[in-house]
Amino acid sequence: MAITLPQLRYFLAVSETGNISHAANRLHIAQSAISHHISVLEEELGVPLLVRKHRGVEVTAAGQRLVDHARAILRALDIARDDLRSQGGRLIGQITVAIPYSPIRAIGVELLQRMHDAHPDAVVILSEGLSVYTYERVIAGTADIALTFNPPPDDLTTRIPLLQEELVCVGTPELLGSRTEPLDFDDLAELPLALLHLGDLSRAILNQPGQLNRFRNAVRFQLASVAATLGVAEAGLACVLVPRTLVREQLDSGQLMARPLQNPTPSRTLVLVSRQDIAANRLRETVAETIASVTRDAVNTGLWPAAELLI
């Protein structure tokens, strides 16, 4: 018996809610119907997909693999439908763009505005997250496009480098003083630091024993939130290593100051990433082109300061 699309949708709903009853309520169908379809799926595949527990269900390892496949299959069907519906001229459909905090501040509103003005029937969802997570979402198939910094090498994605920007040391005048000349990277060990736990620079410091030993006493905070990292800097609790665009208003007001870094000068590259095994469509191509356009304009007008365009 062939696997059907309703079976995949029912199974995804159960995996996402962790409960057959909740999935039935979401889908507005009988609980017994979902249970039957999942039993048929398990019989067809020859592996258990769920472990039944007192308060719900838990997806097995085989079930998680099916979750990944099902999401990719259903998303590919959505893309095909929207692409064919858009052939008449209007751009129709929905696309999810996973985007980190600093790019969403620099170009997020302009991206939405341009897409809405030019293609009012297209729905663009901006999903904010740390850079490492935006990349993982494209790999997992839960986002169509991602903006990410310094993505790891892979054979799965198509990449367009957009810009390169330097990271600077930012803190209150009380912590950094009034001098503005560059700091040697090693001098950071003399300052109280807050590091974004999954950021590129923090991984470079914390994952290398030599670096970790040198910075052990300097790192006061490891945070998994950009907002909290900025809050620590604004409160004068520690210095942070961020691009200028992230603290543009605080630098302009004098609340914070920035000092460049040298020997070495840390930088990061913003890359637009999409899955190469998922066929491109007009909507994805249009959004990618618009992202490139608004990025170019943001750098050229100074809205994204101290960045070097790569497009």
PDB file of C-alpha atoms in Angstrom:
ATOM      1  CA  MET A   1       0.000   0.000   0.000  1.00  0.00           C
ATOM      2  CA  ALA A   2       1.404   3.430  -0.939  1.00  0.00           C
ATOM      3  CA  ILE A   3       2.011   6.115   1.646  1.00  0.00           C
ATOM      4  CA  THR A   4      -0.481   8.956   1.230  1.00  0.00           C
ATOM      5  CA  LEU A   5      -0.172  12.685   1.827  1.00  0.00           C
ATOM      6  CA  PRO A   6      -2.918  12.701   4.501  1.00  0.00           C
ATOM      7  CA  GLN A   7      -0.968  10.041   6.403  1.00  0.00           C
ATOM      8  CA  LEU A   8       2.122  12.247   6.374  1.00  0.00           C
ATOM      9  CA  ARG A   9       0.115  15.281   7.505  1.00  0.00           C
ATOM     10  CA  TYR A  10      -1.514  13.335  10.328  1.00  0.00           C
ATOM     11  CA  PHE A  11       1.807  11.941  11.486  1.00  0.00           C
ATOM     12  CA  LEU A  12       3.436  15.396  11.430  1.00  0.00           C
ATOM     13  CA  ALA A  13       0.608  16.834  13.508  1.00  0.00           C
ATOM     14  CA  VAL A  14       1.049  14.094  16.109  1.00  0.00           C
ATOM     15  CA  SER A  15       4.821  14.562  16.203  1.00  0.00           C
ATOM     16  CA  GLU A  16       4.428  18.327  16.668  1.00  0.00           C
ATOM     17  CA  THR A  17       1.779  18.141  19.390  1.00  0.00           C
ATOM     18  CA  GLY A  18       3.061  15.010  21.119  1.00  0.00           C
ATOM     19  CA  ASN A  19      -0.516  13.883  21.553  1.00  0.00           C
ATOM     20  CA  ILE A  20      -2.967  12.137  19.217  1.00  0.00           C
ATOM     21  CA  SER A  21      -5.955  13.881  20.779  1.00  0.00           C
ATOM     22  CA  HIS A  22      -4.383  17.319  20.334  1.00  0.00           C
ATOM     23  CA  ALA A  23      -3.496  16.484  16.731  1.00  0.00           C
ATOM     24  CA  ALA A  24      -7.095  15.410  16.080  1.00  0.00           C
ATOM     25  CA  ASN A  25      -8.364  18.728  17.464  1.00  0.00           C
ATOM     26  CA  ARG A  26      -5.919  20.662  15.296  1.00  0.00           C
ATOM     27  CA  LEU A  27      -6.921  18.774  12.139  1.00  0.00           C
ATOM     28  CA  HIS A  28     -10.645  18.585  12.996  1.00  0.00           C
ATOM     29  CA  ILE A  29     -10.834  14.836  12.447  1.00  0.00           C
ATOM     30  CA  ALA A  30     -11.587  11.887  14.700  1.00  0.00           C
ATOM     31  CA  GLN A  31      -8.836  10.637  16.988  1.00  0.00           C
ATOM     32  CA  SER A  32      -9.541   7.080  15.862  1.00  0.00           C
ATOM     33  CA  ALA A  33      -8.893   8.072  12.230  1.00  0.00           C
ATOM     34  CA  ILE A  34      -5.441   9.423  13.083  1.00  0.00           C
ATOM     35  CA  SER A  35      -4.590   6.322  15.105  1.00  0.00           C
ATOM     36  CA  HIS A  36      -5.665   4.113  12.203  1.00  0.00           C
ATOM     37  CA  HIS A  37      -3.585   5.996   9.633  1.00  0.00           C
ATOM     38  CA  ILE A  38      -0.477   5.924  11.818  1.00  0.00           C
ATOM     39  CA  SER A  39      -0.908   2.198  12.413  1.00  0.00           C
ATOM     40  CA  VAL A  40      -1.138   1.706   8.639  1.00  0.00           C
ATOM     41  CA  LEU A  41       2.030   3.800   8.214  1.00  0.00           C
ATOM     42  CA  GLU A  42       3.914   1.721  10.770  1.00  0.00           C
ATOM     43  CA  GLU A  43       2.777  -1.496   9.093  1.00  0.00           C
ATOM     44  CA  GLU A  44       3.793  -0.207   5.652  1.00  0.00           C
ATOM     45  CA  LEU A  45       7.233   0.943   6.830  1.00  0.00           C
ATOM     46  CA  GLY A  46       7.860  -1.988   9.129  1.00  0.00           C
ATOM     47  CA  VAL A  47       9.128   0.160  12.017  1.00  0.00           C
ATOM     48  CA  PRO A  48       7.500   1.761  15.059  1.00  0.00           C
ATOM     49  CA  LEU A  49       7.082   5.501  14.605  1.00  0.00           C
ATOM     50  CA  LEU A  50       5.666   6.405  18.001  1.00  0.00           C
ATOM     51  CA  VAL A  51       6.012   5.188  21.553  1.00  0.00           C
ATOM     52  CA  ARG A  52       2.675   5.438  23.337  1.00  0.00           C
ATOM     53  CA  LYS A  53       2.958   6.900  26.834  1.00  0.00           C
ATOM     54  CA  HIS A  54       0.495   7.704  29.602  1.00  0.00           C
ATOM     55  CA  ARG A  55       0.229  11.393  28.705  1.00  0.00           C
ATOM     56  CA  GLY A  56       0.882  11.289  24.986  1.00  0.00           C
ATOM     57  CA  VAL A  57       3.338   9.875  22.492  1.00  0.00           C
ATOM     58  CA  GLU A  58       7.043  10.145  21.777  1.00  0.00           C
ATOM     59  CA  VAL A  59       8.556   9.970  18.303  1.00  0.00           C
ATOM     60  CA  THR A  60      11.048   7.138  17.790  1.00  0.00           C
ATOM     61  CA  ALA A  61      14.348   7.543  15.949  1.00  0.00           C
ATOM     62  CA  ALA A  62      12.712   6.112  12.817  1.00  0.00           C
ATOM     63  CA  GLY A  63       9.772   8.420  13.382  1.00  0.00           C
ATOM     64  CA  GLN A  64      12.049  11.456  13.511  1.00  0.00           C
ATOM     65  CA  ARG A  65      13.546  10.490  10.167  1.00  0.00           C
ATOM     66  CA  LEU A  66      10.038  10.290   8.744  1.00  0.00           C
ATOM     67  CA  VAL A  67       9.288  13.732  10.223  1.00  0.00           C
ATOM     68  CA  ASP A  68      12.216  15.171   8.261  1.00  0.00           C
ATOM     69  CA  HIS A  69      11.175  13.426   5.044  1.00  0.00           C
ATOM     70  CA  ALA A  70       7.514  14.377   5.468  1.00  0.00           C
ATOM     71  CA  ARG A  71       8.315  18.052   5.982  1.00  0.00           C
ATOM     72  CA  ALA A  72      10.481  18.096   2.874  1.00  0.00           C
ATOM     73  CA  ILE A  73       7.840  16.286   0.792  1.00  0.00           C
ATOM     74  CA  LEU A  74       4.973  18.515   1.879  1.00  0.00           C
ATOM     75  CA  ARG A  75       7.043  21.672   1.479  1.00  0.00           C
ATOM     76  CA  ALA A  76       8.080  20.602  -2.036  1.00  0.00           C
ATOM     77  CA  LEU A  77       4.415  20.146  -2.929  1.00  0.00           C
ATOM     78  CA  ASP A  78       3.581  23.606  -1.582  1.00  0.00           C
ATOM     79  CA  ILE A  79       6.410  25.098  -3.622  1.00  0.00           C
ATOM     80  CA  ALA A  80       5.243  23.322  -6.780  1.00  0.00           C
ATOM     81  CA  ARG A  81       1.659  24.496  -6.263  1.00  0.00           C
ATOM     82  CA  ASP A  82       2.655  28.109  -5.642  1.00  0.00           C
ATOM     83  CA  ASP A  83       5.074  28.104  -8.563  1.00  0.00           C
ATOM     84  CA  LEU A  84       2.460  26.882 -11.022  1.00  0.00           C
ATOM     85  CA  ARG A  85      -0.172  29.274  -9.679  1.00  0.00           C
ATOM     86  CA  SER A  86       2.305  32.123 -10.178  1.00  0.00           C
ATOM     87  CA  GLN A  87       2.822  31.414 -13.874  1.00  0.00           C
ATOM     88  CA  GLY A  88       0.003  33.772 -14.786  1.00  0.00           C
ATOM     89  CA  GLY A  89       2.059  36.784 -13.725  1.00  0.00           C
ATOM     90  CA  ARG A  90       1.108  37.320 -10.079  1.00  0.00           C
ATOM     91  CA  LEU A  91       3.525  36.008  -7.475  1.00  0.00           C
ATOM     92  CA  ILE A  92       1.536  33.812  -5.098  1.00  0.00           C
ATOM     93  CA  GLY A  93       2.559  31.722  -2.130  1.00  0.00           C
ATOM     94  CA  GLN A  94       4.300  31.727   1.223  1.00  0.00           C
ATOM     95  CA  ILE A  95       8.009  31.652   2.009  1.00  0.00           C
ATOM     96  CA  THR A  96       9.879  31.472   5.310  1.00  0.00           C
ATOM     97  CA  VAL A  97      13.162  33.342   5.660  1.00  0.00           C
ATOM     98  CA  ALA A  98      15.264  32.454   8.712  1.00  0.00           C
ATOM     99  CA  ILE A  99      17.275  35.529   9.660  1.00  0.00           C
ATOM    100  CA  PRO A 100      19.588  36.538  12.526  1.00  0.00           C
ATOM    101  CA  TYR A 101      19.063  39.544  14.778  1.00  0.00           C
ATOM    102  CA  SER A 102      21.414  42.080  13.200  1.00  0.00           C
ATOM    103  CA  PRO A 103      20.294  41.533   9.571  1.00  0.00           C
ATOM    104  CA  ILE A 104      16.644  41.714  10.582  1.00  0.00           C
ATOM    105  CA  ARG A 105      17.352  45.085  12.214  1.00  0.00           C
ATOM    106  CA  ALA A 106      19.185  46.368   9.152  1.00  0.00           C
ATOM    107  CA  ILE A 107      16.984  45.108   6.304  1.00  0.00           C
ATOM    108  CA  GLY A 108      13.954  43.278   7.706  1.00  0.00           C
ATOM    109  CA  VAL A 109      11.351  46.036   7.434  1.00  0.00           C
ATOM    110  CA  GLU A 110      12.575  47.189   4.019  1.00  0.00           C
ATOM    111  CA  LEU A 111      12.482  43.612   2.708  1.00  0.00           C
ATOM    112  CA  LEU A 112       8.877  43.180   3.832  1.00  0.00           C
ATOM    113  CA  GLN A 113       7.888  46.580   2.435  1.00  0.00           C
ATOM    114  CA  ARG A 114       9.370  45.948  -1.010  1.00  0.00           C
ATOM    115  CA  MET A 115       7.866  42.478  -1.281  1.00  0.00           C
ATOM    116  CA  HIS A 116       4.448  43.711  -0.205  1.00  0.00           C
ATOM    117  CA  ASP A 117       4.506  46.656  -2.609  1.00  0.00           C
ATOM    118  CA  ALA A 118       5.618  44.574  -5.591  1.00  0.00           C
ATOM    119  CA  HIS A 119       3.906  41.258  -4.791  1.00  0.00           C
ATOM    120  CA  PRO A 120       0.940  41.736  -2.428  1.00  0.00           C
ATOM    121  CA  ASP A 121      -0.232  38.130  -2.849  1.00  0.00           C
ATOM    122  CA  ALA A 122       3.073  36.703  -1.611  1.00  0.00           C
ATOM    123  CA  VAL A 123       3.493  36.090   2.114  1.00  0.00           C
ATOM    124  CA  VAL A 124       7.019  36.483   3.495  1.00  0.00           C
ATOM    125  CA  ILE A 125       7.567  35.148   7.017  1.00  0.00           C
ATOM    126  CA  LEU A 126      10.703  36.423   8.748  1.00  0.00           C
ATOM    127  CA  SER A 127      11.741  33.963  11.447  1.00  0.00           C
ATOM    128  CA  GLU A 128      14.408  35.386  13.750  1.00  0.00           C
ATOM    129  CA  GLY A 129      17.074  33.221  15.367  1.00  0.00           C
ATOM    130  CA  LEU A 130      20.746  32.903  16.141  1.00  0.00           C
ATOM    131  CA  SER A 131      22.838  32.403  13.013  1.00  0.00           C
ATOM    132  CA  VAL A 132      23.652  28.764  13.763  1.00  0.00           C
ATOM    133  CA  TYR A 133      19.933  28.019  14.033  1.00  0.00           C
ATOM    134  CA  THR A 134      18.940  29.827  10.833  1.00  0.00           C
ATOM    135  CA  TYR A 135      21.370  27.610   8.930  1.00  0.00           C
ATOM    136  CA  GLU A 136      20.031  24.471  10.613  1.00  0.00           C
ATOM    137  CA  ARG A 137      16.477  25.420   9.676  1.00  0.00           C
ATOM    138  CA  VAL A 138      17.311  25.410   5.974  1.00  0.00           C
ATOM    139  CA  ILE A 139      19.055  22.055   6.350  1.00  0.00           C
ATOM    140  CA  ALA A 140      16.010  20.667   8.190  1.00  0.00           C
ATOM    141  CA  GLY A 141      13.610  22.061   5.587  1.00  0.00           C
ATOM    142  CA  THR A 142      11.688  24.288   8.023  1.00  0.00           C
ATOM    143  CA  ALA A 143      12.871  27.472   6.264  1.00  0.00           C
ATOM    144  CA  ASP A 144      13.126  28.114   2.534  1.00  0.00           C
ATOM    145  CA  ILE A 145      15.979  30.628   2.718  1.00  0.00           C
ATOM    146  CA  ALA A 146      18.358  31.589   5.499  1.00  0.00           C
ATOM    147  CA  LEU A 147      20.723  34.415   6.158  1.00  0.00           C
ATOM    148  CA  THR A 148      23.588  33.055   8.209  1.00  0.00           C
ATOM    149  CA  PHE A 149      27.121  34.009   9.159  1.00  0.00           C
ATOM    150  CA  ASN A 150      30.091  31.794   8.264  1.00  0.00           C
ATOM    151  CA  PRO A 151      28.077  28.629   7.556  1.00  0.00           C
ATOM    152  CA  PRO A 152      29.971  25.331   7.770  1.00  0.00           C
ATOM    153  CA  PRO A 153      30.845  23.549   4.519  1.00  0.00           C
ATOM    154  CA  ASP A 154      28.269  21.126   3.157  1.00  0.00           C
ATOM    155  CA  ASP A 155      27.083  19.535  -0.088  1.00  0.00           C
ATOM    156  CA  LEU A 156      23.429  20.419   0.467  1.00  0.00           C
ATOM    157  CA  THR A 157      23.144  24.155   0.012  1.00  0.00           C
ATOM    158  CA  THR A 158      23.493  26.871  -2.578  1.00  0.00           C
ATOM    159  CA  ARG A 159      25.235  29.961  -1.190  1.00  0.00           C
ATOM    160  CA  ILE A 160      25.445  33.621  -2.133  1.00  0.00           C
ATOM    161  CA  PRO A 161      27.906  35.692  -0.040  1.00  0.00           C
ATOM    162  CA  LEU A 162      26.346  39.114   0.581  1.00  0.00           C
ATOM    163  CA  LEU A 163      28.727  41.105   2.752  1.00  0.00           C
ATOM    164  CA  GLN A 164      31.608  40.934   5.186  1.00  0.00           C
ATOM    165  CA  GLU A 165      31.714  42.934   8.399  1.00  0.00           C
ATOM    166  CA  GLU A 166      34.213  43.364  11.203  1.00  0.00           C
ATOM    167  CA  LEU A 167      33.442  42.685  14.841  1.00  0.00           C
ATOM    168  CA  VAL A 168      34.426  45.389  17.309  1.00  0.00           C
ATOM    169  CA  CYS A 169      34.735  45.565  21.078  1.00  0.00           C
ATOM    170  CA  VAL A 170      31.788  47.503  22.494  1.00  0.00           C
ATOM    171  CA  GLY A 171      31.261  48.704  26.042  1.00  0.00           C
ATOM    172  CA  THR A 172      30.472  51.703  28.191  1.00  0.00           C
ATOM    173  CA  PRO A 173      33.014  54.538  28.404  1.00  0.00           C
ATOM    174  CA  GLU A 174      33.639  53.479  32.008  1.00  0.00           C
ATOM    175  CA  LEU A 175      34.894  50.079  30.806  1.00  0.00           C
ATOM    176  CA  LEU A 176      36.653  51.063  27.579  1.00  0.00           C
ATOM    177  CA  GLY A 177      37.837  54.548  28.482  1.00  0.00           C
ATOM    178  CA  SER A 178      37.927  57.426  26.011  1.00  0.00           C
ATOM    179  CA  ARG A 179      40.510  56.013  23.605  1.00  0.00           C
ATOM    180  CA  THR A 180      39.307  54.887  20.196  1.00  0.00           C
ATOM    181  CA  GLU A 181      42.416  53.319  18.655  1.00  0.00           C
ATOM    182  CA  PRO A 182      42.353  49.578  17.890  1.00  0.00           C
ATOM    183  CA  LEU A 183      42.768  46.995  20.622  1.00  0.00           C
ATOM    184  CA  ASP A 184      45.021  44.010  20.128  1.00  0.00           C
ATOM    185  CA  PHE A 185      42.900  40.873  20.249  1.00  0.00           C
ATOM    186  CA  ASP A 186      44.964  39.543  23.160  1.00  0.00           C
ATOM    187  CA  ASP A 187      44.122  42.676  25.163  1.00  0.00           C
ATOM    188  CA  LEU A 188      40.516  41.491  25.374  1.00  0.00           C
ATOM    189  CA  ALA A 189      41.664  39.124  28.105  1.00  0.00           C
ATOM    190  CA  GLU A 190      42.082  42.188  30.342  1.00  0.00           C
ATOM    191  CA  LEU A 191      38.439  43.253  29.939  1.00  0.00           C
ATOM    192  CA  PRO A 192      35.236  41.782  31.379  1.00  0.00           C
ATOM    193  CA  LEU A 193      33.502  40.057  28.456  1.00  0.00           C
ATOM    194  CA  ALA A 194      30.051  38.755  27.604  1.00  0.00           C
ATOM    195  CA  LEU A 195      30.013  36.271  24.730  1.00  0.00           C
ATOM    196  CA  LEU A 196      27.107  35.117  22.628  1.00  0.00           C
ATOM    197  CA  HIS A 197      27.355  31.417  23.412  1.00  0.00           C
ATOM    198  CA  LEU A 198      26.778  30.150  19.860  1.00  0.00           C
ATOM    199  CA  GLY A 199      28.361  33.086  18.049  1.00  0.00           C
ATOM    200  CA  ASP A 200      31.256  32.572  15.649  1.00  0.00           C
ATOM    201  CA  LEU A 201      33.769  34.491  17.748  1.00  0.00           C
ATOM    202  CA  SER A 202      32.780  32.900  21.037  1.00  0.00           C
ATOM    203  CA  ARG A 203      33.132  29.436  19.485  1.00  0.00           C
ATOM    204  CA  ALA A 204      36.601  30.379  18.266  1.00  0.00           C
ATOM    205  CA  ILE A 205      37.567  31.411  21.793  1.00  0.00           C
ATOM    206  CA  LEU A 206      35.790  28.786  23.853  1.00  0.00           C
ATOM    207  CA  ASN A 207      36.473  25.733  21.678  1.00  0.00           C
ATOM    208  CA  GLN A 208      40.252  26.139  21.630  1.00  0.00           C
ATOM    209  CA  PRO A 209      42.048  25.201  24.865  1.00  0.00           C
ATOM    210  CA  GLY A 210      44.765  27.820  24.395  1.00  0.00           C
ATOM    211  CA  GLN A 211      42.286  30.594  23.782  1.00  0.00           C
ATOM    212  CA  LEU A 212      40.003  29.404  26.567  1.00  0.00           C
ATOM    213  CA  ASN A 213      42.799  29.474  29.129  1.00  0.00           C
ATOM    214  CA  ARG A 214      43.722  33.005  28.133  1.00  0.00           C
ATOM    215  CA  PHE A 215      40.146  34.294  28.291  1.00  0.00           C
ATOM    216  CA  ARG A 216      38.870  32.163  31.177  1.00  0.00           C
ATOM    217  CA  ASN A 217      38.912  34.972  33.740  1.00  0.00           C
ATOM    218  CA  ALA A 218      37.680  37.591  31.277  1.00  0.00           C
ATOM    219  CA  VAL A 219      34.464  35.843  30.225  1.00  0.00           C
ATOM    220  CA  ARG A 220      31.901  36.821  32.839  1.00  0.00           C
ATOM    221  CA  PHE A 221      28.799  35.847  30.895  1.00  0.00           C
ATOM    222  CA  GLN A 222      27.921  33.357  28.157  1.00  0.00           C
ATOM    223  CA  LEU A 223      24.508  34.144  26.739  1.00  0.00           C
ATOM    224  CA  ALA A 224      22.224  32.590  24.137  1.00  0.00           C
ATOM    225  CA  SER A 225      20.296  35.805  23.531  1.00  0.00           C
ATOM    226  CA  VAL A 226      21.349  38.798  21.461  1.00  0.00           C
ATOM    227  CA  ALA A 227      19.024  41.067  23.456  1.00  0.00           C
ATOM    228  CA  ALA A 228      20.542  39.899  26.753  1.00  0.00           C
ATOM    229  CA  THR A 229      24.054  40.349  25.370  1.00  0.00           C
ATOM    230  CA  LEU A 230      23.272  43.947  24.433  1.00  0.00           C
ATOM    231  CA  GLY A 231      21.601  44.499  27.797  1.00  0.00           C
ATOM    232  CA  VAL A 232      24.736  43.398  29.619  1.00  0.00           C
ATOM    233  CA  ALA A 233      26.782  45.890  27.593  1.00  0.00           C
ATOM    234  CA  GLU A 234      24.326  48.738  28.162  1.00  0.00           C
ATOM    235  CA  ALA A 235      24.303  48.048  31.904  1.00  0.00           C
ATOM    236  CA  GLY A 236      28.086  48.326  32.003  1.00  0.00           C
ATOM    237  CA  LEU A 237      28.532  44.758  33.236  1.00  0.00           C
ATOM    238  CA  ALA A 238      30.839  43.636  30.422  1.00  0.00           C
ATOM    239  CA  CYS A 239      32.125  44.401  26.943  1.00  0.00           C
ATOM    240  CA  VAL A 240      30.733  42.554  23.935  1.00  0.00           C
ATOM    241  CA  LEU A 241      32.154  41.632  20.526  1.00  0.00           C
ATOM    242  CA  VAL A 242      29.591  42.620  17.910  1.00  0.00           C
ATOM    243  CA  PRO A 243      29.272  44.389  14.528  1.00  0.00           C
ATOM    244  CA  ARG A 244      28.641  48.127  14.585  1.00  0.00           C
ATOM    245  CA  THR A 245      25.236  47.746  12.962  1.00  0.00           C
ATOM    246  CA  LEU A 246      23.943  45.982  16.073  1.00  0.00           C
ATOM    247  CA  VAL A 247      24.644  48.977  18.325  1.00  0.00           C
ATOM    248  CA  ARG A 248      24.354  51.859  15.870  1.00  0.00           C
ATOM    249  CA  GLU A 249      21.921  53.899  18.007  1.00  0.00           C
ATOM    250  CA  GLN A 250      23.862  53.357  21.246  1.00  0.00           C
ATOM    251  CA  LEU A 251      27.103  54.439  19.563  1.00  0.00           C
ATOM    252  CA  ASP A 252      25.461  57.540  18.099  1.00  0.00           C
ATOM    253  CA  SER A 253      24.053  58.534  21.504  1.00  0.00           C
ATOM    254  CA  GLY A 254      27.336  57.942  23.329  1.00  0.00           C
ATOM    255  CA  GLN A 255      25.802  55.330  25.625  1.00  0.00           C
ATOM    256  CA  LEU A 256      28.321  52.830  24.276  1.00  0.00           C
ATOM    257  CA  MET A 257      31.623  53.165  22.473  1.00  0.00           C
ATOM    258  CA  ALA A 258      33.442  50.843  20.098  1.00  0.00           C
ATOM    259  CA  ARG A 259      37.081  50.008  19.553  1.00  0.00           C
ATOM    260  CA  PRO A 260      38.285  48.068  16.508  1.00  0.00           C
ATOM    261  CA  LEU A 261      40.283  44.875  17.013  1.00  0.00           C
ATOM    262  CA  GLN A 262      43.596  43.958  15.415  1.00  0.00           C
ATOM    263  CA  ASN A 263      46.125  41.104  15.366  1.00  0.00           C
ATOM    264  CA  PRO A 264      43.841  39.531  14.235  1.00  0.00           C
ATOM    265  CA  THR A 265      40.814  41.544  13.142  1.00  0.00           C
ATOM    266  CA  PRO A 266      37.786  39.245  13.508  1.00  0.00           C
ATOM    267  CA  SER A 267      35.169  39.406  10.787  1.00  0.00           C
ATOM    268  CA  ARG A 268      32.204  37.418   9.570  1.00  0.00           C
ATOM    269  CA  THR A 269      30.567  36.855   6.198  1.00  0.00           C
ATOM    270  CA  LEU A 270      26.813  37.035   5.723  1.00  0.00           C
ATOM    271  CA  VAL A 271      25.647  34.330   3.323  1.00  0.00           C
ATOM    272  CA  LEU A 272      22.257  33.666   1.755  1.00  0.00           C
ATOM    273  CA  VAL A 273      21.641  29.916   1.894  1.00  0.00           C
ATOM    274  CA  SER A 274      19.023  27.633   0.328  1.00  0.00           C
ATOM    275  CA  ARG A 275      18.717  23.904  -0.271  1.00  0.00           C
ATOM    276  CA  GLN A 276      20.013  22.915  -3.703  1.00  0.00           C
ATOM    277  CA  ASP A 277      17.984  19.695  -3.773  1.00  0.00           C
ATOM    278  CA  ILE A 278      14.713  21.652  -3.618  1.00  0.00           C
ATOM    279  CA  ALA A 279      13.756  23.099  -6.973  1.00  0.00           C
ATOM    280  CA  ALA A 280      13.870  26.872  -7.122  1.00  0.00           C
ATOM    281  CA  ASN A 281      10.659  28.723  -7.898  1.00  0.00           C
ATOM    282  CA  ARG A 282       9.769  32.290  -8.784  1.00  0.00           C
ATOM    283  CA  LEU A 283       8.947  33.265  -5.217  1.00  0.00           C
ATOM    284  CA  ARG A 284      12.225  32.019  -3.770  1.00  0.00           C
ATOM    285  CA  GLU A 285      14.212  33.618  -6.583  1.00  0.00           C
ATOM    286  CA  THR A 286      12.376  36.927  -6.160  1.00  0.00           C
ATOM    287  CA  VAL A 287      12.891  37.015  -2.398  1.00  0.00           C
ATOM    288  CA  ALA A 288      16.586  36.180  -2.814  1.00  0.00           C
ATOM    289  CA  GLU A 289      16.977  38.991  -5.356  1.00  0.00           C
ATOM    290  CA  THR A 290      15.152  41.407  -3.050  1.00  0.00           C
ATOM    291  CA  ILE A 291      17.347  40.446  -0.094  1.00  0.00           C
ATOM    292  CA  ALA A 292      20.432  41.162  -2.193  1.00  0.00           C
ATOM    293  CA  SER A 293      18.978  44.495  -3.300  1.00  0.00           C
ATOM    294  CA  VAL A 294      18.027  45.750   0.177  1.00  0.00           C
ATOM    295  CA  THR A 295      21.391  44.603   1.548  1.00  0.00           C
ATOM    296  CA  ARG A 296      23.221  46.525  -1.170  1.00  0.00           C
ATOM    297  CA  ASP A 297      21.169  49.647  -0.455  1.00  0.00           C
ATOM    298  CA  ALA A 298      21.645  49.362   3.323  1.00  0.00           C
ATOM    299  CA  VAL A 299      25.424  49.262   2.963  1.00  0.00           C
ATOM    300  CA  ASN A 300      25.595  52.015   0.336  1.00  0.00           C
ATOM    301  CA  THR A 301      23.427  54.385   2.406  1.00  0.00           C
ATOM    302  CA  GLY A 302      25.265  53.738   5.682  1.00  0.00           C
ATOM    303  CA  LEU A 303      22.340  51.956   7.307  1.00  0.00           C
ATOM    304  CA  TRP A 304      24.605  48.905   7.580  1.00  0.00           C
ATOM    305  CA  PRO A 305      27.876  50.594   8.632  1.00  0.00           C
ATOM    306  CA  ALA A 306      31.406  49.236   8.270  1.00  0.00           C
ATOM    307  CA  ALA A 307      30.368  46.416   5.954  1.00  0.00           C
ATOM    308  CA  GLU A 308      32.016  45.397   2.677  1.00  0.00           C
ATOM    309  CA  LEU A 309      29.661  44.320  -0.078  1.00  0.00           C
ATOM    310  CA  LEU A 310      30.366  41.016  -1.808  1.00  0.00           C
ATOM    311  CA  ILE A 311      27.540  41.287  -4.365  1.00  0.00           C
TER     312      ILE A 311
END
